[in-house]
Short mmCIF file of C-alpha atoms in Angstrom, two decimals:
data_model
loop_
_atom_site.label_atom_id
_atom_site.label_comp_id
_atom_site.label_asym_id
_atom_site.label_seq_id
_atom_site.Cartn_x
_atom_site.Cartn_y
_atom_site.Cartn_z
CA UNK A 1 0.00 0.00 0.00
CA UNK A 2 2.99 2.18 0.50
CA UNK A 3 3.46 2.28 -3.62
CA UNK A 4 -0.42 4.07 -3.39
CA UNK A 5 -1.34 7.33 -3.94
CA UNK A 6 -1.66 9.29 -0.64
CA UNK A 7 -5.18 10.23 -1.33
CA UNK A 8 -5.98 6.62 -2.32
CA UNK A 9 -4.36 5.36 1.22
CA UNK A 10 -6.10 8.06 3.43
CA UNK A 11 -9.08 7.15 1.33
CA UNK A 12 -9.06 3.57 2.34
CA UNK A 13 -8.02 4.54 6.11
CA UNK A 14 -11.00 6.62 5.94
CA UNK A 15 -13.54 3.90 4.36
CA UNK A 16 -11.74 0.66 7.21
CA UNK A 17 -12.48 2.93 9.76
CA UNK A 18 -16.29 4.24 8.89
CA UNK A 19 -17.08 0.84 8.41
CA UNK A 20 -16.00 -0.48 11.10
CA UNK A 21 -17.83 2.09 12.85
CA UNK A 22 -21.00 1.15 10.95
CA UNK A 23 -20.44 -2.64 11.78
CA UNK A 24 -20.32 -2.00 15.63
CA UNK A 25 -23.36 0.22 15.36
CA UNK A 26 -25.04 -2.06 13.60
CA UNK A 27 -24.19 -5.45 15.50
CA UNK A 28 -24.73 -3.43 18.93
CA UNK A 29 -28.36 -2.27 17.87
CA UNK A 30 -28.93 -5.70 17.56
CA UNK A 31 -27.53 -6.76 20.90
CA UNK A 32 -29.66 -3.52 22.33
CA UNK A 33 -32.50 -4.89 20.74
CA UNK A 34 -32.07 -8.54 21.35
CA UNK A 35 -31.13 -7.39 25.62
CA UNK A 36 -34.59 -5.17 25.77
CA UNK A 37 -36.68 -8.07 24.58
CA UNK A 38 -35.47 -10.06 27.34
CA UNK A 39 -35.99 -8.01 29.88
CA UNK A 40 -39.18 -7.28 28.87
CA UNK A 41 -40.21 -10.81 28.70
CA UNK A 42 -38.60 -11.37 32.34
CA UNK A 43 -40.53 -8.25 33.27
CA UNK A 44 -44.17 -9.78 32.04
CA UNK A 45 -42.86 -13.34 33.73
CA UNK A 46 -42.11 -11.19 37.21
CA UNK A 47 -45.14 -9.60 36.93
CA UNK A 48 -47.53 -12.57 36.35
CA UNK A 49 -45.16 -14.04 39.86
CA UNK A 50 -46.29 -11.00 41.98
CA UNK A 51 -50.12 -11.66 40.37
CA UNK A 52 -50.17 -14.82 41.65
CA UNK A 53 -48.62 -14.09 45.07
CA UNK A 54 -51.41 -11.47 45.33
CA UNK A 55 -53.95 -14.38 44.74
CA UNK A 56 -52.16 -16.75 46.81
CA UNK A 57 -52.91 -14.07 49.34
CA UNK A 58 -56.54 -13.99 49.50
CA UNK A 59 -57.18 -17.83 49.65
CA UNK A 60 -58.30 -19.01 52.73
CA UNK A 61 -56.14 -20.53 55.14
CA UNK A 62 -56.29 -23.60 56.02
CA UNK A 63 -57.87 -24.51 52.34
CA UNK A 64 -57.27 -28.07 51.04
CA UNK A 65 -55.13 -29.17 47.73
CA UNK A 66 -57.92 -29.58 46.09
CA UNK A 67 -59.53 -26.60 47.22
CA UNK A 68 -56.08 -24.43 46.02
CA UNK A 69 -56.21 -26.64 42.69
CA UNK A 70 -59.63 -25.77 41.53
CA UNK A 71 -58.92 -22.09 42.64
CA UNK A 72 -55.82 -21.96 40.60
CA UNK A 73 -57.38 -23.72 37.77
CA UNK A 74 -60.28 -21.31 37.27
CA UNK A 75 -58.06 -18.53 37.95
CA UNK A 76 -55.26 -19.17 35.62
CA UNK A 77 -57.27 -21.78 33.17
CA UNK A 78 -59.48 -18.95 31.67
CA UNK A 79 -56.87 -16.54 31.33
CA UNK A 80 -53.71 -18.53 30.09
CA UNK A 81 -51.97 -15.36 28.67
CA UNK A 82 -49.85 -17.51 26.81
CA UNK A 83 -47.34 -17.99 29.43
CA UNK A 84 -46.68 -21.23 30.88
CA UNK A 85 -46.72 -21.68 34.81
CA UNK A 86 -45.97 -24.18 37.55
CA UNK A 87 -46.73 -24.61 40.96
CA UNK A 88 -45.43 -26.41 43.57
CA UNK A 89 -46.26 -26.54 47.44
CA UNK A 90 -43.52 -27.14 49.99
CA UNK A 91 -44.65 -30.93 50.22
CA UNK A 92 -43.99 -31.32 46.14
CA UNK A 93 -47.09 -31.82 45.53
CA UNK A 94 -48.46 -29.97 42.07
CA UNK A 95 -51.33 -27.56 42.58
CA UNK A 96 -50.85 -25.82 39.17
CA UNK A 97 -49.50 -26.78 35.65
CA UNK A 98 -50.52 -24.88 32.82
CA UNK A 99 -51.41 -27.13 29.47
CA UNK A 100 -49.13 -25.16 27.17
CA UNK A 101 -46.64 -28.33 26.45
CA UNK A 102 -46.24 -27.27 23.21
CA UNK A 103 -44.01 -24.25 24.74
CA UNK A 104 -41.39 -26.37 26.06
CA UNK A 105 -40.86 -30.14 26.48
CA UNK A 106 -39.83 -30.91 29.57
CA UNK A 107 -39.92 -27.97 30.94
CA UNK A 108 -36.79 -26.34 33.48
CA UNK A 109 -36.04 -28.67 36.03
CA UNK A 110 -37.62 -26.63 39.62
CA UNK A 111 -35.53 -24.08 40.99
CA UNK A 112 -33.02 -24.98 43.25
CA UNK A 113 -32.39 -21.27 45.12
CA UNK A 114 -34.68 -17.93 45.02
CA UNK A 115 -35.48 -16.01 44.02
CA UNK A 116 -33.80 -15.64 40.70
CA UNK A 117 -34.03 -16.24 36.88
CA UNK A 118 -32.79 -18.97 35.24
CA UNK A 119 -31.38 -18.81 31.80
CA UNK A 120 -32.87 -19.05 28.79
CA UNK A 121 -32.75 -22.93 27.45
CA UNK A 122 -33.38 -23.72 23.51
CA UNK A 123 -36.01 -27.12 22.88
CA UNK A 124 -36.29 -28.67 19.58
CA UNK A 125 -39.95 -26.15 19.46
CA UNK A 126 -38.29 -23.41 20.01
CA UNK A 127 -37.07 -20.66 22.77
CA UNK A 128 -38.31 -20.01 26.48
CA UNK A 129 -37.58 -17.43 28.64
CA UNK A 130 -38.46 -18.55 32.35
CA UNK A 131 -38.28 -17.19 35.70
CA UNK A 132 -38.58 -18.93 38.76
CA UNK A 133 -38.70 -18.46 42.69
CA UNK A 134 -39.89 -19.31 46.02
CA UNK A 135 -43.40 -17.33 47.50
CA UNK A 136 -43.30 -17.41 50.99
CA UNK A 137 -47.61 -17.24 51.87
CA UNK A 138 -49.56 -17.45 54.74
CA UNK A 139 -46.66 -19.23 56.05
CA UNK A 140 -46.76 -21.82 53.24
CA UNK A 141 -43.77 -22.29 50.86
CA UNK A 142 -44.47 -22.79 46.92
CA UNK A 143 -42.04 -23.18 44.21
CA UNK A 144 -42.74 -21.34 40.79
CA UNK A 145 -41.37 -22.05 37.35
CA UNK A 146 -42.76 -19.26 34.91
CA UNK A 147 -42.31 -19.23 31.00
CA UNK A 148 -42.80 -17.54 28.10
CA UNK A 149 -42.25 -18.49 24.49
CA UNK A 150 -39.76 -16.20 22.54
CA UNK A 151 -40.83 -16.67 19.16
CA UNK A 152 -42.56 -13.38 18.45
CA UNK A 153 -39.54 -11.97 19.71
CA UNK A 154 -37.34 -13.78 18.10
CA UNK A 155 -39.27 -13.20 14.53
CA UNK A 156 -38.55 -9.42 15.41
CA UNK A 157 -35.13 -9.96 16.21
CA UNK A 158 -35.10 -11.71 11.93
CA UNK A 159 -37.00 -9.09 10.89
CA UNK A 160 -34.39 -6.36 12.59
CA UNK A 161 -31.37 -8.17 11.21
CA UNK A 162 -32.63 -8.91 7.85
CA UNK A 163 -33.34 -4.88 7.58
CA UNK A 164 -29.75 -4.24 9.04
CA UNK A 165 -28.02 -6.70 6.75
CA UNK A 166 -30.13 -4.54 3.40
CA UNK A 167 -29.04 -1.44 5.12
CA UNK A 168 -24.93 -2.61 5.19
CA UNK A 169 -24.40 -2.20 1.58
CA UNK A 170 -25.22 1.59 1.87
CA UNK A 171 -23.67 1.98 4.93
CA UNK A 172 -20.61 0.57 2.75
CA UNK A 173 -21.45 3.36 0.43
CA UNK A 174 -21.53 6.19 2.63
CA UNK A 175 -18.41 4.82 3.93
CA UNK A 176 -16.93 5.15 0.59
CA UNK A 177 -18.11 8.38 -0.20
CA UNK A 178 -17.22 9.91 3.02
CA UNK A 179 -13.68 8.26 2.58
CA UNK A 180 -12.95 10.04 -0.66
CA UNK A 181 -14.54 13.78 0.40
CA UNK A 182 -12.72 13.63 3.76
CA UNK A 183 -9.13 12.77 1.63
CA UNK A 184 -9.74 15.46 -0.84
CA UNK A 185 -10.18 17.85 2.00
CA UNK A 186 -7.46 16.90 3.69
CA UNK A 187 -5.28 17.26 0.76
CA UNK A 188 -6.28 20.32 -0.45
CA UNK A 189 -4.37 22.98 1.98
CA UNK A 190 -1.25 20.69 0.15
CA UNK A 191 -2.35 21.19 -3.44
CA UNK A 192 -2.73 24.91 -2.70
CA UNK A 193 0.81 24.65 -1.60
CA UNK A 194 1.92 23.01 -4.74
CA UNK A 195 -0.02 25.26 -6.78
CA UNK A 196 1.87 28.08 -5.40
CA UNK A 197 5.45 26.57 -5.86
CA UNK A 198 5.01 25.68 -9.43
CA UNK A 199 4.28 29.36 -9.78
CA UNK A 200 7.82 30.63 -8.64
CA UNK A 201 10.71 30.71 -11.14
CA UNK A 202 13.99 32.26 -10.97
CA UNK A 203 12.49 35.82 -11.85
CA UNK A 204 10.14 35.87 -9.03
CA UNK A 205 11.80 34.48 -6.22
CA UNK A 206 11.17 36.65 -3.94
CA UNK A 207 7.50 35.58 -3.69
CA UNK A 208 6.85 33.52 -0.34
CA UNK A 209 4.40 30.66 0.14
CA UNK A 210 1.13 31.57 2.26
CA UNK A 211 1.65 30.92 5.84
CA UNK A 212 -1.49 28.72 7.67
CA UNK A 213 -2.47 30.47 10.96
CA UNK A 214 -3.03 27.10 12.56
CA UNK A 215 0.07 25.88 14.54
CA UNK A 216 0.03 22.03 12.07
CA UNK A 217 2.35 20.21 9.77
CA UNK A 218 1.11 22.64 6.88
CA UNK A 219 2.80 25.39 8.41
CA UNK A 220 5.71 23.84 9.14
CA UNK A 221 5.69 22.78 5.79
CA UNK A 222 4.94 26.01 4.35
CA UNK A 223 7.91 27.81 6.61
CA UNK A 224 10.54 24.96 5.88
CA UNK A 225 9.96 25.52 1.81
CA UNK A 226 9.98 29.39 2.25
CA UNK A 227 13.31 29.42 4.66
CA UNK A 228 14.04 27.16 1.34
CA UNK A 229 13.16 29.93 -1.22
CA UNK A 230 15.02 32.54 0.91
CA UNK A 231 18.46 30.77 0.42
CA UNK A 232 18.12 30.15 -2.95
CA UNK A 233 16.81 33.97 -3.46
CA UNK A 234 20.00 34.72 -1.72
CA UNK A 235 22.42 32.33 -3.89
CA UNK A 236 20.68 33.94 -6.70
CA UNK A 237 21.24 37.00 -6.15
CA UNK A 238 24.88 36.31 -5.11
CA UNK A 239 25.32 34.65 -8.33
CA UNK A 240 23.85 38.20 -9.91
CA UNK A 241 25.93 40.14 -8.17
CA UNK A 242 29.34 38.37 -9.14
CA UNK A 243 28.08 38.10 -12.41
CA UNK A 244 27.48 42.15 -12.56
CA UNK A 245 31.04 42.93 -10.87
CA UNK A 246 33.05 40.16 -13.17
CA UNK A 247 31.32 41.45 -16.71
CA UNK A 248 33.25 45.12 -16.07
CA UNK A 249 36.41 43.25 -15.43
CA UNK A 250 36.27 41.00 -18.43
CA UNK A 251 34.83 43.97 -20.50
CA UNK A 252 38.18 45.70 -19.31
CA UNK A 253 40.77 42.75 -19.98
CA UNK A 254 39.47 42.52 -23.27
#
């Protein structure tokens, strides 16, 4: 690359590192994306915990299993929400399992501390997000597994990427095009140099490069070449002045 125009080098610099730029934004919108979606699914799974705490609450102590099963089940039978949900009294026995197998088969295994989330786990179906803990009750102890299918999310999360991945190419682009404006500019204070230069000959030496205000490398540059043009003003005009004193002499010898 060192055999490359300058401009053609700065212009790639400039393209590797807009699009690298454009890569990370892109990947971490989808990270952003992918990081609210699951915290809004563990938020709705929390929720629909505290819900059934609530209930839990209001039942009358001293109720029977089957009492707390056909409570449950009319609760949480006519209004599935599409989450699945699990409960467990302190004795192991069942007193809720919602029907939604289809979600996840098996399901997590109970929770062994809480309260707490437990990660994500893939089936052949598809996604879950669960959450699960322990609601202390009327002095009873019940174990909760909570879980919600991820598949809407996860068809948003395709949809997201497959826009991202159409809008790369013109990120690319832009890239490009910023590359090569952003090189020309910083070139041009050089080619106005190098427009002066070619403009000074041996009659006008005494014509000085402008000077940038900024304290850069162009005024260095710009210095360094007229310190250059003063000593060759000065060996030209030395080389006049001999010239001017030897003609009379050689005028007078001949």
């Amino acid at each position: 690359m060192r055999h490359w125009p300058i401009r053609v080098q700065l212009t790639l610099r400039y393209f590797l590192l807009f699009s690298a730029a454009a890569l990370l934004l892109v990947l971490s919108s989808w990270l952003l994306l992918n990081k609210s979606l699951v915290s809004t699914a563990q938020s709705e799974l929390e929720e629909r915990t505290e819900d059934l705490a609530g209930f839990m609450h209001r039942q009358p102590q001293g109720a029977s299993l089957e009492q707390t099963r056909s409570a449950l089940n009319r609760e949480y039978s006519a209004r599935d929400e599409g989450k699945y949900l699990l409960i467990v009294d302190q004795n192991g026995d069942w007193l809720y399992s919602s029907q939604r197998r289809s979600i996840a088969t098996p399901m997590s295994p109970l929770p062994a501390r809480s309260p707490g989330a437990t990660p994500a786990f893939h089936t052949s179906l598809r996604r879950l997000e669960s959450f699960s803990c322990t609601l202390q009750v009327n002095g009873n102890s019940y174990k909760v597994v909570t879980g919600l299918s991820f598949r809407r999310s996860e068809a948003l999360l395709r949809a997201f990427a497959r826009n991202l991945l159409l809008l790369t190419p013109v990120l690319l682009i832009l890239a490009a095009l910023a590359g090569h404006l952003l090189s020309r500019k910083a070139l041009a204070p050089v080619a106005a140099i190098s427009a002066e230069a070619r403009r000074i000959n041996e009659t006008n030496l005494s014509v000085r490069l402008p000077v940038s205000a900024a304290r850069d490398e162009l005024q260095d540059l710009s210095e360094t070449l007229n310190q250059m043009l003063a000593r060759i003003d000065a060996a030209f005009a030395s080389v006049r002045a001999f010239t001017t004193v030897a003609s009379p002499d050689q005028s007078s010898r001949s």
